[in-house]
mmCIF file of C-alpha atoms in Angstrom:
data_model
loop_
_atom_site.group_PDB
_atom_site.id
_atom_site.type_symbol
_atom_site.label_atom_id
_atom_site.label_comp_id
_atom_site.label_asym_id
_atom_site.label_seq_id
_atom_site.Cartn_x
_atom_site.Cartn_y
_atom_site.Cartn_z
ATOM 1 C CA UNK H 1 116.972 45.289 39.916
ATOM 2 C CA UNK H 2 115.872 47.375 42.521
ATOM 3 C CA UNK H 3 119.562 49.429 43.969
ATOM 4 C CA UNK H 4 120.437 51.425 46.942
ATOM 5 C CA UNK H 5 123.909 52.943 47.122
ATOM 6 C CA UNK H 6 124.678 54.866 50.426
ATOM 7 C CA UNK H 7 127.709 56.954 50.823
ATOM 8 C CA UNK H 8 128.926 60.302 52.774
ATOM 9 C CA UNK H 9 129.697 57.897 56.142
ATOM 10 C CA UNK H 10 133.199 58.282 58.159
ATOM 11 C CA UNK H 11 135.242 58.905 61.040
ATOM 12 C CA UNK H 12 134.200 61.417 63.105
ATOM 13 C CA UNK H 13 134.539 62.887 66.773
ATOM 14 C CA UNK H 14 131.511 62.678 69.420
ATOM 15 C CA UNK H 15 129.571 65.653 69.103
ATOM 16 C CA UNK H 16 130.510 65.950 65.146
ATOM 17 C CA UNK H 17 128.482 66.009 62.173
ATOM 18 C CA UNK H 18 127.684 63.474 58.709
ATOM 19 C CA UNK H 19 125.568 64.121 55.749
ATOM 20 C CA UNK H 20 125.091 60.801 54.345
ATOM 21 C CA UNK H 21 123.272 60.360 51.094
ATOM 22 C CA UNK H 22 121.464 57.484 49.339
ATOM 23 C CA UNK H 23 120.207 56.987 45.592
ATOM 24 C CA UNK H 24 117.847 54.244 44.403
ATOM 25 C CA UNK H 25 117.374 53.280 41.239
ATOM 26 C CA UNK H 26 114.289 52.425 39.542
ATOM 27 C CA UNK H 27 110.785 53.537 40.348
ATOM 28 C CA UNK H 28 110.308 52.129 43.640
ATOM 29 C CA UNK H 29 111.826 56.083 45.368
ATOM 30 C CA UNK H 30 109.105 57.714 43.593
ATOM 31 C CA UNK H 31 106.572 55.229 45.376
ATOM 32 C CA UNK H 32 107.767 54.384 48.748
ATOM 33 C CA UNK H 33 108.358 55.544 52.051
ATOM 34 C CA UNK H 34 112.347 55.745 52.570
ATOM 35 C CA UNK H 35 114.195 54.705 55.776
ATOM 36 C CA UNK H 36 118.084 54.745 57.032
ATOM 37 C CA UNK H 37 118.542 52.045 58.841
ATOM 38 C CA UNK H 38 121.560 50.871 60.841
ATOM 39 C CA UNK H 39 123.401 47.297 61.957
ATOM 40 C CA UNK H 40 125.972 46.779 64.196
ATOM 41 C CA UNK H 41 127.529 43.506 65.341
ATOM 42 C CA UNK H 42 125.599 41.991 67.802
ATOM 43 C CA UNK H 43 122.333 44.156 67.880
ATOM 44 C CA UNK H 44 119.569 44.103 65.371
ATOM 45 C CA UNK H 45 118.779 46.143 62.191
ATOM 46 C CA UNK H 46 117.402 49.682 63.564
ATOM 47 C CA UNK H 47 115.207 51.698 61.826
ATOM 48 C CA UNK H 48 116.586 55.198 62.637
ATOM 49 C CA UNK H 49 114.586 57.542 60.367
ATOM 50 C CA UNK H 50 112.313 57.569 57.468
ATOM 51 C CA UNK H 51 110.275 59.533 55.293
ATOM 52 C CA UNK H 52 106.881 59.798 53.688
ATOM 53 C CA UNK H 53 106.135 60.573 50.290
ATOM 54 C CA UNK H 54 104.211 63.230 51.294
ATOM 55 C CA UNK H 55 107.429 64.611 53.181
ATOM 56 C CA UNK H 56 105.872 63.292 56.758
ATOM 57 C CA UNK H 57 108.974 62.231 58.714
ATOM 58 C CA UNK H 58 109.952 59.940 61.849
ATOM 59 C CA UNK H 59 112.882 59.120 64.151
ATOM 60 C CA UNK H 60 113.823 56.603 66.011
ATOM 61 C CA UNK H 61 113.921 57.967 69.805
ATOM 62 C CA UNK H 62 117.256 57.112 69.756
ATOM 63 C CA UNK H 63 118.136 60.128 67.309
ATOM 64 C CA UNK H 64 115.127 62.489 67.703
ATOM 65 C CA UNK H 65 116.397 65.816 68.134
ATOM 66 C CA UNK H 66 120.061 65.098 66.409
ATOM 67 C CA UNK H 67 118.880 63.386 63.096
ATOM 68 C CA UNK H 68 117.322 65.335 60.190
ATOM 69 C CA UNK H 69 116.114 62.640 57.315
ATOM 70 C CA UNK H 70 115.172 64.883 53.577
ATOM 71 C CA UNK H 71 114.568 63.171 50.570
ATOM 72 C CA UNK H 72 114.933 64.614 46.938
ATOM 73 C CA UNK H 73 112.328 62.948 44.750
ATOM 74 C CA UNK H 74 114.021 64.309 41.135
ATOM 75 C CA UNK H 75 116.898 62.715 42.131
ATOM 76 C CA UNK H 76 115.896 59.761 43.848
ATOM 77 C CA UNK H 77 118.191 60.550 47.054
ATOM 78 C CA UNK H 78 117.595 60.270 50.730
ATOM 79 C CA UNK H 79 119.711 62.333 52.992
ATOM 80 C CA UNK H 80 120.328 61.844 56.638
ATOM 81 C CA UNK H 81 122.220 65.416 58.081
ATOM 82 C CA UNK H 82 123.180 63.116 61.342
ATOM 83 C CA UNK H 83 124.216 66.317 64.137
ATOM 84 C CA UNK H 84 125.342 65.484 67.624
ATOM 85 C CA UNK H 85 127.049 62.305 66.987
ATOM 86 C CA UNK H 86 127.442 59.784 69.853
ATOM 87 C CA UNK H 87 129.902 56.923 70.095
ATOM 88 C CA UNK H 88 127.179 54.656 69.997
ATOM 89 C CA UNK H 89 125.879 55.712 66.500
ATOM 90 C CA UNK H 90 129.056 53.985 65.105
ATOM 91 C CA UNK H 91 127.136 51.494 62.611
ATOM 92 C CA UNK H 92 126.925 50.644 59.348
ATOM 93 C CA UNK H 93 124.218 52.521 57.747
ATOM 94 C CA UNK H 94 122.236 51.936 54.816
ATOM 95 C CA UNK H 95 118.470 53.386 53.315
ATOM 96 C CA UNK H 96 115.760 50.554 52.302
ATOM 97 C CA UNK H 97 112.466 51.263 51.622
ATOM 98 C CA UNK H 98 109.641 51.281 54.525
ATOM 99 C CA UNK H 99 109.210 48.579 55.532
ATOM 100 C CA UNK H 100 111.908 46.838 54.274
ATOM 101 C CA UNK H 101 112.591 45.019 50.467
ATOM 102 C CA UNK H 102 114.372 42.234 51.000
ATOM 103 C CA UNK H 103 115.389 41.560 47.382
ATOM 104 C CA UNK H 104 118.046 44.354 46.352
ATOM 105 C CA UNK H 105 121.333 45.110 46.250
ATOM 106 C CA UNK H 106 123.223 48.019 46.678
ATOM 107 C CA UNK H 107 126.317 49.827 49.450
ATOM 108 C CA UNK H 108 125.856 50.852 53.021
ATOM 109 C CA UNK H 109 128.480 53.436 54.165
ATOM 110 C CA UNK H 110 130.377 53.138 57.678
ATOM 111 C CA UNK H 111 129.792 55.663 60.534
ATOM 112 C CA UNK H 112 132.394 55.414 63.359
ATOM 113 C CA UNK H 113 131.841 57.882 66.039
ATOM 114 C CA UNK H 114 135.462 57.828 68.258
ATOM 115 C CA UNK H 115 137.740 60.637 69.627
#
């Protein structure tokens, strides 16, 4: 079964900093373009930032400029270094595969952006 277990989310003060991380299990990492997405009540899943195999990397316009997105391919973890942090970044976050797998479980980590 195909898991993706996010953590490193938190409370934190506009203009503050997160480092969340993400490992997968099983061999669809090694294979797939990554993606953090987010979902907060009332809006739709967002696709904030993902990366290439290759290392290629894109951001949502939303977070270009303030969101970094790394991935370590020995360890199967996608990293989102999240700088600059707005109030309206407060979301649940979690990483998926690009474009999306439907069938997996896993943890998505809170980010609540608040002074």
């Amino acid at each position: 079964q195909v898991r993706f277990v996010a953590s490193g989310g938190g409370l934190v003060q506009p203009g503050g900093s997160l480092r969340l991380s993400c490992v997968a299990s099983g061999t669809i990492f090694s294979i797939s373009a990554m993606g953090w997405y987010r979902g907060a009540p009332g809006k739709e899943r967002e696709l904030v930032a993902d990366i290439e195999t290759t290392g290629n990397t894109n951001y949502a316009d939303s977070v270009k400029g303030r969101f970094t997105i790394s991935r370590d391919n020995a360890k199967n973890t996608v990293f989102l270094q999240m700088n600059s942090l707005k109030p309206e970044d407060t979301a649940v976050y979690y990483c998926n595969r690009v474009p999306f797998f439907a069938d997996y479980s896993g943890q998505a980590t809170q980010v609540t952006v608040s002074s």
